[in-house]
mmCIF file of C-alpha atoms in Angstrom:
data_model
loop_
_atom_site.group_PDB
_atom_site.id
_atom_site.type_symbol
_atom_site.label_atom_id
_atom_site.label_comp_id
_atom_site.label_asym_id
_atom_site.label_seq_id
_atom_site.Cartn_x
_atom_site.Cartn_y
_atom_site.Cartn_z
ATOM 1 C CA UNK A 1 62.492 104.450 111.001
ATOM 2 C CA UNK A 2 64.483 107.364 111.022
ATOM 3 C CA UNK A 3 67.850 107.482 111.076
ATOM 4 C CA UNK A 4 70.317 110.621 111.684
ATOM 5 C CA UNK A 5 74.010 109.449 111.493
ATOM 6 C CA UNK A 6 77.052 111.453 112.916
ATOM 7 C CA UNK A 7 79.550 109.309 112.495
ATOM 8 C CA UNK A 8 83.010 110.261 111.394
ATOM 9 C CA UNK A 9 86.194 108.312 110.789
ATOM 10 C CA UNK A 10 87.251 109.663 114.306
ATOM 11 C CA UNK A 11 83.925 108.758 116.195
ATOM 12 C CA UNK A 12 83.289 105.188 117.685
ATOM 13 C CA UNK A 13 79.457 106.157 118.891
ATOM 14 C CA UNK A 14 76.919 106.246 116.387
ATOM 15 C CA UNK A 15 74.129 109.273 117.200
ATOM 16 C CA UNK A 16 71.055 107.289 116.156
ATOM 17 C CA UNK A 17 67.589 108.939 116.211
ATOM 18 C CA UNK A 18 65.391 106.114 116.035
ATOM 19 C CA UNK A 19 60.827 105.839 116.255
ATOM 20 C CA UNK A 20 60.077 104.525 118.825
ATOM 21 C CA UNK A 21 57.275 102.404 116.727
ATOM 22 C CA UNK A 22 59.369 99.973 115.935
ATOM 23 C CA UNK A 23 58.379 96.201 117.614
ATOM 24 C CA UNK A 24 59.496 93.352 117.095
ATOM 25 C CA UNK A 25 56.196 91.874 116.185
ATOM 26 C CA UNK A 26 57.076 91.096 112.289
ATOM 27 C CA UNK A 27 60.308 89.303 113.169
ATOM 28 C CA UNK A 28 60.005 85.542 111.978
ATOM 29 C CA UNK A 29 62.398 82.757 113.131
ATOM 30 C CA UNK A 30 64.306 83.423 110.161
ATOM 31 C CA UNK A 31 65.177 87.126 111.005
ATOM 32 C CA UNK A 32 66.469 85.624 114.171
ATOM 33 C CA UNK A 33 68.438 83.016 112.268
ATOM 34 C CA UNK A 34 70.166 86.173 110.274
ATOM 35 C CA UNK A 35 70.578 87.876 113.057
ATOM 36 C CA UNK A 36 73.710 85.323 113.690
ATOM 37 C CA UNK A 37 75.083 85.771 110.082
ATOM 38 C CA UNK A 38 75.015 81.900 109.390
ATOM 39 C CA UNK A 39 77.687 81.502 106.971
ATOM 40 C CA UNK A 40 80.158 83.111 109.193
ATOM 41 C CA UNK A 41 78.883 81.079 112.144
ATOM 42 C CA UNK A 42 79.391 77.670 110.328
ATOM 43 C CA UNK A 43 82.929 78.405 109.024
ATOM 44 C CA UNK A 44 84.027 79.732 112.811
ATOM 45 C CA UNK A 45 82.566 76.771 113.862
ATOM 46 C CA UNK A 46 83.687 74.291 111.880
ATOM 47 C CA UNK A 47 87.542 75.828 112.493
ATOM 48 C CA UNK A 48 86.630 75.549 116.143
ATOM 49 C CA UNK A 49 85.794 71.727 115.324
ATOM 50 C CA UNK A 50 89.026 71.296 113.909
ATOM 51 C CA UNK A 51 90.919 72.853 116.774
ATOM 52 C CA UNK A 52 88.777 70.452 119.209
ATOM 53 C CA UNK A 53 89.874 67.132 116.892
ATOM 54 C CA UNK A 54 93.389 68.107 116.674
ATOM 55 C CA UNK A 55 93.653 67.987 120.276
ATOM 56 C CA UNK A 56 93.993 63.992 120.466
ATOM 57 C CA UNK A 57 92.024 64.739 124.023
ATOM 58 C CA UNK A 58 88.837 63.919 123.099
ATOM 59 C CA UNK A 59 86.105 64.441 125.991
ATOM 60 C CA UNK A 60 83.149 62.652 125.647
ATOM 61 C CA UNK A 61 80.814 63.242 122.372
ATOM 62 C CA UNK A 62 78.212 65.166 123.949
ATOM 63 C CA UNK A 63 80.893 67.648 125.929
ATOM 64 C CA UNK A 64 82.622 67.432 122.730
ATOM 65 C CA UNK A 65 79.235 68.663 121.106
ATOM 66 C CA UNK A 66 78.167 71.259 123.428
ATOM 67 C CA UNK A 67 81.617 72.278 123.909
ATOM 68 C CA UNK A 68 81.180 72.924 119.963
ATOM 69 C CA UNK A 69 77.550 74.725 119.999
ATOM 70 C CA UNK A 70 78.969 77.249 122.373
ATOM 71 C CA UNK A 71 81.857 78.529 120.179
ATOM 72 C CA UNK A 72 78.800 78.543 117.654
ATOM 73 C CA UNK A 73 76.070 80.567 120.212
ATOM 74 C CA UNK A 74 79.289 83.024 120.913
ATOM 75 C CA UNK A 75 79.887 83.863 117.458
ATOM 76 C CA UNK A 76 75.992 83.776 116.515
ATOM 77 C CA UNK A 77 76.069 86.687 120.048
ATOM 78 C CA UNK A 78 78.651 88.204 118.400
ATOM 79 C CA UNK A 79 77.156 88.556 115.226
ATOM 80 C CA UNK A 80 73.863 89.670 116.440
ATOM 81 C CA UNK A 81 75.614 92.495 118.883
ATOM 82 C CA UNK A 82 77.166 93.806 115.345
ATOM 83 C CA UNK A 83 73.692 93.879 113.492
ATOM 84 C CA UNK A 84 72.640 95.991 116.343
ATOM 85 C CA UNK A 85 75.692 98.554 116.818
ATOM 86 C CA UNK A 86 76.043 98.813 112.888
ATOM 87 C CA UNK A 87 72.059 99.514 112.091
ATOM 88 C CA UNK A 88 73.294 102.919 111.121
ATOM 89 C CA UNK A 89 75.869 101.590 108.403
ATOM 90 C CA UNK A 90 73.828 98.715 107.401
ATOM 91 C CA UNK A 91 70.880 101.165 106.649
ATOM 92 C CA UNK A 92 72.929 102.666 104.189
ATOM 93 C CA UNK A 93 74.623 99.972 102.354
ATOM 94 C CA UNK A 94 72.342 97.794 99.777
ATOM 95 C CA UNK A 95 74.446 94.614 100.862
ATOM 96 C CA UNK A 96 72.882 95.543 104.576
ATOM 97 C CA UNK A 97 70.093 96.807 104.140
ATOM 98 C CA UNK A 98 67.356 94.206 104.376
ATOM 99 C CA UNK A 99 68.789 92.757 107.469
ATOM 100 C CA UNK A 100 66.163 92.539 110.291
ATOM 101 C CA UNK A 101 66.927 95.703 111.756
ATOM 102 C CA UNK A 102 67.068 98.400 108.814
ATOM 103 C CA UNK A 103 64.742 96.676 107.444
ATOM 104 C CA UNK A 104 62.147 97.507 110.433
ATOM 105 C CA UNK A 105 61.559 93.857 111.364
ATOM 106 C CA UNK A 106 62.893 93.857 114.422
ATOM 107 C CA UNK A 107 63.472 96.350 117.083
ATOM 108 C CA UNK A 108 66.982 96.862 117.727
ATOM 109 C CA UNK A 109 66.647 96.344 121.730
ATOM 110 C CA UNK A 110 65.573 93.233 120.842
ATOM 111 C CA UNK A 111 68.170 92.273 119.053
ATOM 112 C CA UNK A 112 70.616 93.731 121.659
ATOM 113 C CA UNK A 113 68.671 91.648 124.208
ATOM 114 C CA UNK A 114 69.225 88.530 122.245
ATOM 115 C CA UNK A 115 73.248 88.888 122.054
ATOM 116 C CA UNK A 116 73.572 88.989 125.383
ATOM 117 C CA UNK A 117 71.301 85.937 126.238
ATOM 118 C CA UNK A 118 73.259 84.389 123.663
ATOM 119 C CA UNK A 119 76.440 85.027 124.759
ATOM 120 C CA UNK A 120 75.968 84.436 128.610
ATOM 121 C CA UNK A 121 74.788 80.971 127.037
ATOM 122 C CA UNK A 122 77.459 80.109 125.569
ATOM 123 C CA UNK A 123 79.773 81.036 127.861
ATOM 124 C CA UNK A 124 77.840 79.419 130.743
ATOM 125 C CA UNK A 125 77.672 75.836 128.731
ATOM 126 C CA UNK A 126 81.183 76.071 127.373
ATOM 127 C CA UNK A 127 82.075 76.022 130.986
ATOM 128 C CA UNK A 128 79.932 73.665 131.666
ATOM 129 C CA UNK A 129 80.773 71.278 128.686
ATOM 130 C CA UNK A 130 84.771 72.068 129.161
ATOM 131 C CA UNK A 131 86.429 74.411 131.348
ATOM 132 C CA UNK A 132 86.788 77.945 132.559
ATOM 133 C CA UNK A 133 90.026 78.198 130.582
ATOM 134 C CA UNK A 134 87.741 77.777 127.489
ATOM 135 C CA UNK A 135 85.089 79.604 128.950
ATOM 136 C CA UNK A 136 87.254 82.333 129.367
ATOM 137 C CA UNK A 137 88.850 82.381 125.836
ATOM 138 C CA UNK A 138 85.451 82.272 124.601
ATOM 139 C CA UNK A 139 84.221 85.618 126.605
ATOM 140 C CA UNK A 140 87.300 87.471 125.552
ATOM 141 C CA UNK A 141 86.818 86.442 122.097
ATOM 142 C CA UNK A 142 83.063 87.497 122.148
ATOM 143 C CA UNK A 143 84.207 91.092 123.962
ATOM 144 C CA UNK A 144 87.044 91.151 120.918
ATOM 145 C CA UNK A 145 84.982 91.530 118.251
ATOM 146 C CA UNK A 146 82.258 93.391 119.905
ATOM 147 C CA UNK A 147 84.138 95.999 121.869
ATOM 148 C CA UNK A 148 87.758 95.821 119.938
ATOM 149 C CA UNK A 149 86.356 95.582 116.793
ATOM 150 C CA UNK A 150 83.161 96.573 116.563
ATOM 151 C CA UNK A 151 82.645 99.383 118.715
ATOM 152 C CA UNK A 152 85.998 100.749 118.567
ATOM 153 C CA UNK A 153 88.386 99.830 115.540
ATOM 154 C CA UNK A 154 85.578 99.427 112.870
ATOM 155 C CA UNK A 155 84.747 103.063 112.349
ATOM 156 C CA UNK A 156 88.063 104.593 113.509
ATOM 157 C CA UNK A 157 91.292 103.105 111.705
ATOM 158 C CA UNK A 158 91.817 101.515 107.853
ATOM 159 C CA UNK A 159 93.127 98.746 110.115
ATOM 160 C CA UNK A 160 89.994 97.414 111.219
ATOM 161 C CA UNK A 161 89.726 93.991 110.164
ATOM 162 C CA UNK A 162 93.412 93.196 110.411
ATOM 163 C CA UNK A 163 92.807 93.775 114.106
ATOM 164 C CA UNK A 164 89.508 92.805 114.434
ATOM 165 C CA UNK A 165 90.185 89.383 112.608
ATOM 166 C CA UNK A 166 91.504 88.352 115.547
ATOM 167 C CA UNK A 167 88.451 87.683 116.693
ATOM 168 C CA UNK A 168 87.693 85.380 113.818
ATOM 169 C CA UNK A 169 90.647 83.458 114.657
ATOM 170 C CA UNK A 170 90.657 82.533 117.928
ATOM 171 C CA UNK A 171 87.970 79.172 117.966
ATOM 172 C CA UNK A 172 90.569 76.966 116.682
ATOM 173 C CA UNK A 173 92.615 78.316 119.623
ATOM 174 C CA UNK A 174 88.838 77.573 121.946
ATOM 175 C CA UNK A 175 88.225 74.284 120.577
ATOM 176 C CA UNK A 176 91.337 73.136 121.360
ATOM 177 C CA UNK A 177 91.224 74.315 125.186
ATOM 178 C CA UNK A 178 88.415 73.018 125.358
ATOM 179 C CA UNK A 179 89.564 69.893 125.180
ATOM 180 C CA UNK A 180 92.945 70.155 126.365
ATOM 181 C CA UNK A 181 92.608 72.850 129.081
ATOM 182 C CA UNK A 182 95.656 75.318 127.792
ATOM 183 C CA UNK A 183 96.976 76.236 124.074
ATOM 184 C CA UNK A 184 99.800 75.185 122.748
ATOM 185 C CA UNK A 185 101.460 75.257 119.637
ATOM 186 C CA UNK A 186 99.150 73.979 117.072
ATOM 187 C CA UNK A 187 96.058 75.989 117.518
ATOM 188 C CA UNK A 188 98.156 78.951 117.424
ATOM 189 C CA UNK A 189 99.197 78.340 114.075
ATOM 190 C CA UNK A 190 95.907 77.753 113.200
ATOM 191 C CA UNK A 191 95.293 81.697 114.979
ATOM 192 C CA UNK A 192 97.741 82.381 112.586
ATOM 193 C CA UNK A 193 96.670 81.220 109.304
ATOM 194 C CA UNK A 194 92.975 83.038 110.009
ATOM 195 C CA UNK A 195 94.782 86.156 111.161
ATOM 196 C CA UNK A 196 96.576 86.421 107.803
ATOM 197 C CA UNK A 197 93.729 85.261 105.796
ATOM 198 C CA UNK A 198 91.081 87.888 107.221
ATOM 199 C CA UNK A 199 92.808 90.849 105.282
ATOM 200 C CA UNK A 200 92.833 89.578 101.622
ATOM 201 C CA UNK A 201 88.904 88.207 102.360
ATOM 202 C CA UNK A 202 87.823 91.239 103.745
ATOM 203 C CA UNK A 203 89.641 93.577 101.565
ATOM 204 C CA UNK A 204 88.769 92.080 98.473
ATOM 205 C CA UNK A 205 85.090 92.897 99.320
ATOM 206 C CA UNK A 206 85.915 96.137 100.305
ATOM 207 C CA UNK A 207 87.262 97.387 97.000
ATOM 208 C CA UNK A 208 83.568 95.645 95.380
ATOM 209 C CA UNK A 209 81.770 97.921 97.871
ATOM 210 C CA UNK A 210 84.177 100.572 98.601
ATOM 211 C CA UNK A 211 81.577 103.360 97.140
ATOM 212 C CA UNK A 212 79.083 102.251 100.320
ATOM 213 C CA UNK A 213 81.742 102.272 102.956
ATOM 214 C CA UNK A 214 82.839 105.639 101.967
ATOM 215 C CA UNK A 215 79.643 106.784 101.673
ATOM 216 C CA UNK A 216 78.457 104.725 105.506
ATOM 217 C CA UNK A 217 81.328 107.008 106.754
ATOM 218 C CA UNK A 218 83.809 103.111 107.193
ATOM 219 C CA UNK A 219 87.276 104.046 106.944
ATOM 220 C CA UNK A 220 88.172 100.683 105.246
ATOM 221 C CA UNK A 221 91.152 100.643 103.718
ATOM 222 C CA UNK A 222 89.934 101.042 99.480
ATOM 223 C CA UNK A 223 88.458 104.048 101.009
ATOM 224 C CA UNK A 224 90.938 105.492 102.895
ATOM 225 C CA UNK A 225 94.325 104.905 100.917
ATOM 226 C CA UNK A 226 92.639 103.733 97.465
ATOM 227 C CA UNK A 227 92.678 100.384 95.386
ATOM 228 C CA UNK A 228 96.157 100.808 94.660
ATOM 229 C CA UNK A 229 96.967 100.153 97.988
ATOM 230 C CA UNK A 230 94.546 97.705 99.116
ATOM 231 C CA UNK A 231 95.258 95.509 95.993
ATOM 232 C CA UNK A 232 99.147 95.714 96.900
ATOM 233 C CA UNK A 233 98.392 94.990 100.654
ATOM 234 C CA UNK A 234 96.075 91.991 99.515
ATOM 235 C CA UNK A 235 99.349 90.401 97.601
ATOM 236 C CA UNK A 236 101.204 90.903 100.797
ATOM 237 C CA UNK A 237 99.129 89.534 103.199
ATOM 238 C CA UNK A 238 98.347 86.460 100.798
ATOM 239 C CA UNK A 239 102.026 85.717 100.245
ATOM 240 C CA UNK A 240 102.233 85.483 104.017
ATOM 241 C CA UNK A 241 99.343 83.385 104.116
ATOM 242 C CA UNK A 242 100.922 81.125 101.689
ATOM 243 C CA UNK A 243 104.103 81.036 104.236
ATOM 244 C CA UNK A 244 101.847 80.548 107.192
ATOM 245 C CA UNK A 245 100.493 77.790 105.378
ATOM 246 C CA UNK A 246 103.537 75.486 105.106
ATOM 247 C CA UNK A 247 104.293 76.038 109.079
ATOM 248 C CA UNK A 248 102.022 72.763 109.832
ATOM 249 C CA UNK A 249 104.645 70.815 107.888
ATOM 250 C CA UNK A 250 107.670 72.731 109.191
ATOM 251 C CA UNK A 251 106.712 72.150 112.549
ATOM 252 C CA UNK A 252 105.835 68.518 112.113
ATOM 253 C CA UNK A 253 102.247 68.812 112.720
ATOM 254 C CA UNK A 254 101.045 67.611 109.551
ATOM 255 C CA UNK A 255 102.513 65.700 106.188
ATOM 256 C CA UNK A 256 102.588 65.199 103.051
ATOM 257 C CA UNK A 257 99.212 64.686 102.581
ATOM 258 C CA UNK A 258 98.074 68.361 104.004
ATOM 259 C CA UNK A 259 101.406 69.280 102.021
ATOM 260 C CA UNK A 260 99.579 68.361 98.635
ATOM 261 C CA UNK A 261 96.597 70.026 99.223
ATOM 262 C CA UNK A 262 98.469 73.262 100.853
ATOM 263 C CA UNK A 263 100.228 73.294 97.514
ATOM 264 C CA UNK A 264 97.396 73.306 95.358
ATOM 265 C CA UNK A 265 94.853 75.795 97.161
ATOM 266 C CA UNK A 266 98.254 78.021 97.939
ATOM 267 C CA UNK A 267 98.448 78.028 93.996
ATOM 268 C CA UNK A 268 95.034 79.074 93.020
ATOM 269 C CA UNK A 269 94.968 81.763 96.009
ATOM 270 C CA UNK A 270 98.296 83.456 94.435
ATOM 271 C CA UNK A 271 96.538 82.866 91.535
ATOM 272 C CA UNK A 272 93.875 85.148 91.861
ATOM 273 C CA UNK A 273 95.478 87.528 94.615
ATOM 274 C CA UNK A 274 97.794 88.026 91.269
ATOM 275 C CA UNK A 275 94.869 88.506 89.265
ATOM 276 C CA UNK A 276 93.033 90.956 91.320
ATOM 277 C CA UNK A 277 96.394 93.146 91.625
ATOM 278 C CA UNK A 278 96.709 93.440 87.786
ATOM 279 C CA UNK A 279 93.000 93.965 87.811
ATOM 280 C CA UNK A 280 90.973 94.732 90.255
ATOM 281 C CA UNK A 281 87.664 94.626 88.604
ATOM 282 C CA UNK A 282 84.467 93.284 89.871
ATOM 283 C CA UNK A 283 85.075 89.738 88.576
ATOM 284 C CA UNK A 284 88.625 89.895 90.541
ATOM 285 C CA UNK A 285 87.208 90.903 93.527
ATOM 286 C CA UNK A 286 84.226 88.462 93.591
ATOM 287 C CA UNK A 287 86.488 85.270 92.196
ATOM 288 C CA UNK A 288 89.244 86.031 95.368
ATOM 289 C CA UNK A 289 86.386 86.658 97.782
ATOM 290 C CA UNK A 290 84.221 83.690 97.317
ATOM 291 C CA UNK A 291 87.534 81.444 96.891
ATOM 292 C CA UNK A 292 88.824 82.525 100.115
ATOM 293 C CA UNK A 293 85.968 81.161 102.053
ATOM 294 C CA UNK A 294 87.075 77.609 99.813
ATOM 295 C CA UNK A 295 90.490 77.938 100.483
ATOM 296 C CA UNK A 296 90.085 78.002 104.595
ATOM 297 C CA UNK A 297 87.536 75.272 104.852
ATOM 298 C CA UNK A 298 89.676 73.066 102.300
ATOM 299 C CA UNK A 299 92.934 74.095 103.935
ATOM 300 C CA UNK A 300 91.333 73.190 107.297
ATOM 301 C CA UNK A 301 90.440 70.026 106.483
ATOM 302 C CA UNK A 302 93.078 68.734 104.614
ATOM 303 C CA UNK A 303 94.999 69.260 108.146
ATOM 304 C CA UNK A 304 92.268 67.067 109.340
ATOM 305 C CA UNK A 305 92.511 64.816 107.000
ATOM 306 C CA UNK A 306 96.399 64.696 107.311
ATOM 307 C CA UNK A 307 95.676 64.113 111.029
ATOM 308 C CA UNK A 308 93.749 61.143 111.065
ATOM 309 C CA UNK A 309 95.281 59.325 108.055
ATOM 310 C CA UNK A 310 98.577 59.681 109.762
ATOM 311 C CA UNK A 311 100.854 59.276 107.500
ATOM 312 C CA UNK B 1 48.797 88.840 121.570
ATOM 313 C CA UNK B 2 46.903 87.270 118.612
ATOM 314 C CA UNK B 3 45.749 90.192 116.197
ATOM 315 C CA UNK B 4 42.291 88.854 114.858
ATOM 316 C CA UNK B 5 42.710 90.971 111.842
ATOM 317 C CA UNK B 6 46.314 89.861 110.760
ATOM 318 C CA UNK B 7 46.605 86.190 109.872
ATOM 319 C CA UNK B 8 49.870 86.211 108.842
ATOM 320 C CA UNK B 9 51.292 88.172 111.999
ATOM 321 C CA UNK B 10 49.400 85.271 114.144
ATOM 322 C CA UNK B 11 51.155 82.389 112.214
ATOM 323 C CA UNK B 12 54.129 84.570 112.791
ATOM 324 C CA UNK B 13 54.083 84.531 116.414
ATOM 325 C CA UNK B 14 52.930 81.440 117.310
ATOM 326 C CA UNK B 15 56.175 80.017 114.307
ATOM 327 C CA UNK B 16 58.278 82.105 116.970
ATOM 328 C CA UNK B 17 56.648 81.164 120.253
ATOM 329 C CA UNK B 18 57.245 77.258 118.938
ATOM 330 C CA UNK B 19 60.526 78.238 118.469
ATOM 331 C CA UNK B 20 60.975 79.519 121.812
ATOM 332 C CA UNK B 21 59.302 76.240 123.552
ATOM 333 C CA UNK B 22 61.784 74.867 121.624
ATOM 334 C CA UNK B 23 65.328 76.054 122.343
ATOM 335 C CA UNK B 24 63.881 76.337 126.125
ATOM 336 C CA UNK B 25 63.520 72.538 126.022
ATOM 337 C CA UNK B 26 67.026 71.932 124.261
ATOM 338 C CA UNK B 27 68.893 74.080 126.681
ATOM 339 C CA UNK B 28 67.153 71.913 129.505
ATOM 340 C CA UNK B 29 68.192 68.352 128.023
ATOM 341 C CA UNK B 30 71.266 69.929 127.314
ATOM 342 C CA UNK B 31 72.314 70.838 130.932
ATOM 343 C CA UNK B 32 70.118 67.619 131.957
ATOM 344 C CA UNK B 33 73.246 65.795 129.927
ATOM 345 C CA UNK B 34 75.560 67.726 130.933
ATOM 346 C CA UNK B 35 74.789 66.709 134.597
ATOM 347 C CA UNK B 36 74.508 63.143 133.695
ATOM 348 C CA UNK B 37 77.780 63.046 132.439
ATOM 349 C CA UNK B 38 79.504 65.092 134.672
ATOM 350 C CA UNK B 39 77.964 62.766 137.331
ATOM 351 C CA UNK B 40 79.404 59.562 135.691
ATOM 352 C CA UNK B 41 83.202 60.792 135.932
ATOM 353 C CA UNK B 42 83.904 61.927 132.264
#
C-alpha cells in the first residue's frame, strides 16, 4: 500500500495515493471488531447506561436495551469512520499502525462502507427503541466527531480534542433522552464532567507520543506549544474536573455516598495530574492516562450507586 | 469465493460470512421485538 501524505497543520483533506490491490479478503471478524475501537465503545456506552438509569423513566428492558446498543453501534460507526479518514496518520504512528487498514487487512472502502451501515443502524433502532429526540442527538453526535472532529478540528487546531470531546460526552446526555424524551439538568452535568475530563486523558497521551504526532503532521497540543504547556493545561483542566465533580452534590443530585467516592478518586487524579506537572516522564504520563479511564467509570458509578441507595 | 489453495483464507471467510448470518438474524429479532412491544402499548 502506498501512501503519499500532504497534510499540513492547515489542511483538513488528506491526499492519499492508495493500490488499488487492496481487498478486503484477509479481514477476520476481529479486524471488524477493532474497527469500533472497543474500549472506547464500552466506556461511551456504559456512560450512556448511566444517563438512561438516572432518568427514573425507565422504558421497558428490551427498549431500554436496544435503546443502549444504538449509542454503542453509533460510537462503534464513529470509530470505524475515524480508522478510515486517519489511515494516513495511523500508517505512520507505531500505536496505529497494525490497525486493519494500514495494516492492509482491509480495504479502506470497506471500512467506510461499514460506518455508514453502522450508523444508519443505530440511528434507525434508537428511534425505533426511543424517540426521534434521541435519534436525533445520536446523529448529531455521530456527525460531531466525524465531521467536527475528525475531518475538520483534528488536523487543523492544538484544540482538537477539547472540542472534539464533545463528542465523547454527549451519551449520558442520549441515554437520558432516550428515556425521558428532552435533557435536563443532570445529564448535562454529566456532558460536563466528560468535557473536562477529555483534555487531561488525551493530553497526557499526547506528550507519551508527541514525537509521532509531530511527525503524522497532528497539531496536538505537546506538539504545537510544548510539554510545558500541555502539562500546565492538564493541571487546569483537572482542577476543573475536580470542581465539576462536586456539582452532583451541589445541585442535589447525588449524596454523601457519591460525595465519598468523588473525594477519593478527586484525590488520586490531583494526585497524579500533580505528578505529571513536576514530571512529565513516561511513567507520569502512562500512570494519569490509564487512571483516567478508572476515575470516569468509578466516578460514574458511584453516582449510580448514590442513586439507587438513596440516601 | 473459496480459494482451494488457501485454507486459512477459506476458514476466514466462511468465520465472517457466519458472522454476517449472524448480526442479519439479530437485527431481525431485534426489530421483530421492537414491534412486539411497540404493539403491546409500552
Amino acid at each position: 500500500m502506498r501512501i503519499a501524505m500532504q497534510t499540513t497543520f492547515q489542511h483538513p483533506f488528506p491526499v492519499i495515493n492508495e493500490s488499488s490491490s487492496i481487498d478486503s479478503s484477509q479481514a477476520s471478524v476481529q479486524d471488524f471488531i477493532t474497527l469500533l475501537k472497543p474500549g472506547v465503545l464500552l466506556l461511551v456506552t456504559y456512560t450512556g447506561l448511566i444517563g438512561s438509569l438516572l432518568s427514573s423513566h425507565l422504558s421497558h428492558p428490551f427498549l431500554l436495551l436496544i435503546a443502549i446498543l444504538s449509542i454503542a453501534l453509533g460510537s462503534g460507526s464513529a470509530a470505524a469512520f475515524n480508522m478510515w479518514y486517519d489511515r494516513d496518520i495511523d500508517a505512520l504512528m507505531s500505536r496505529t499502525q497494525k490497525r486493519p487498514i494500514p495494516a492492509g487487512k482491509l480495504a479502506p472502502h470497506d471500512a467506510l462502507g461499514y460506518s455508514i451501515v453502522l450508523s444508519i443502524t443505530s440511528v434507525v433502532l434508537m428511534a425505533f427503541a426511543s424517540n426521534w429526540v434521541a435519534a436525533s442527538w445520536l446523529a448529531f453526535s455521530i456527525f460531531f466527531y466525524n465531521v467536527i472532529y475528525t475531518i475538520l478540528l483534528k488536523r487543523w487546531t492544538s484544540q482538537n480534542i477539547v472540542i472534539g470531546g464533545a463528542a465523547g460526552a454527549f451519551p449520558p446526555i442520549i441515554g437520558w433522552v432516550s428515556m425521558t424524551g428532552s435533557v435536563s439538568l443532570e445529564p448535562l452535568i454529566l456532558f460536563l464532567l466528560i468535557f473536562l475530563w477529555t483534555p487531561s486523558h488525551f493530553w497526557s497521551l499526547a506528550i507519551l507520543r508527541a514525537q509521532e504526532y509531530k511527525e503524522a503532521g497532528v497539531p496536538m497540543l505537546p506538539v504545537t506549544k510544548g510539554i510545558g504547556e500541555t502539562k500546565k493545561q492538564i493541571l487546569i483542566y483537572t482542577i476543573a474536573l475536580i470542581a465539576c465533580s462536586w456539582l452532583p452534590v451541589f445541585m442535589d443530585m447525588s449524596h454523601w455516598v457519591y460525595g465519598t467516592f468523588a473525594l477519593g478518586l478527586d484525590t488520586i487524579y490531583l494526585y497524579y495530574a500533580v505528578c505529571l506537572y513536576r514530571n512529565p516522564d513516561k511513567s507520569a504520563c502512562k500512570s494519569l492516562f490509564i487512571y483516567s479511564i478508572v476515575y470516569l467509570f468509578l466516578l460514574f458509578s458511584a453516582i449510580l450507586l448514590d442513586f439507587y441507595l438513596g440516601f | 469465493m473459496d480459494q482451494p489453495n488457501n485454507p486459512k483464507l477459506n476458514k476466514n471467510l466462511k468465520c465472517r460470512n457466519r458472522a454476517l448470518f449472524l448480526v442479519l438474524l439479530g437485527l431481525v429479532v431485534i426489530f421483530y421485538g421492537l414491534a412486539m412491544v411497540r404493539m403491546s402499548g409500552s
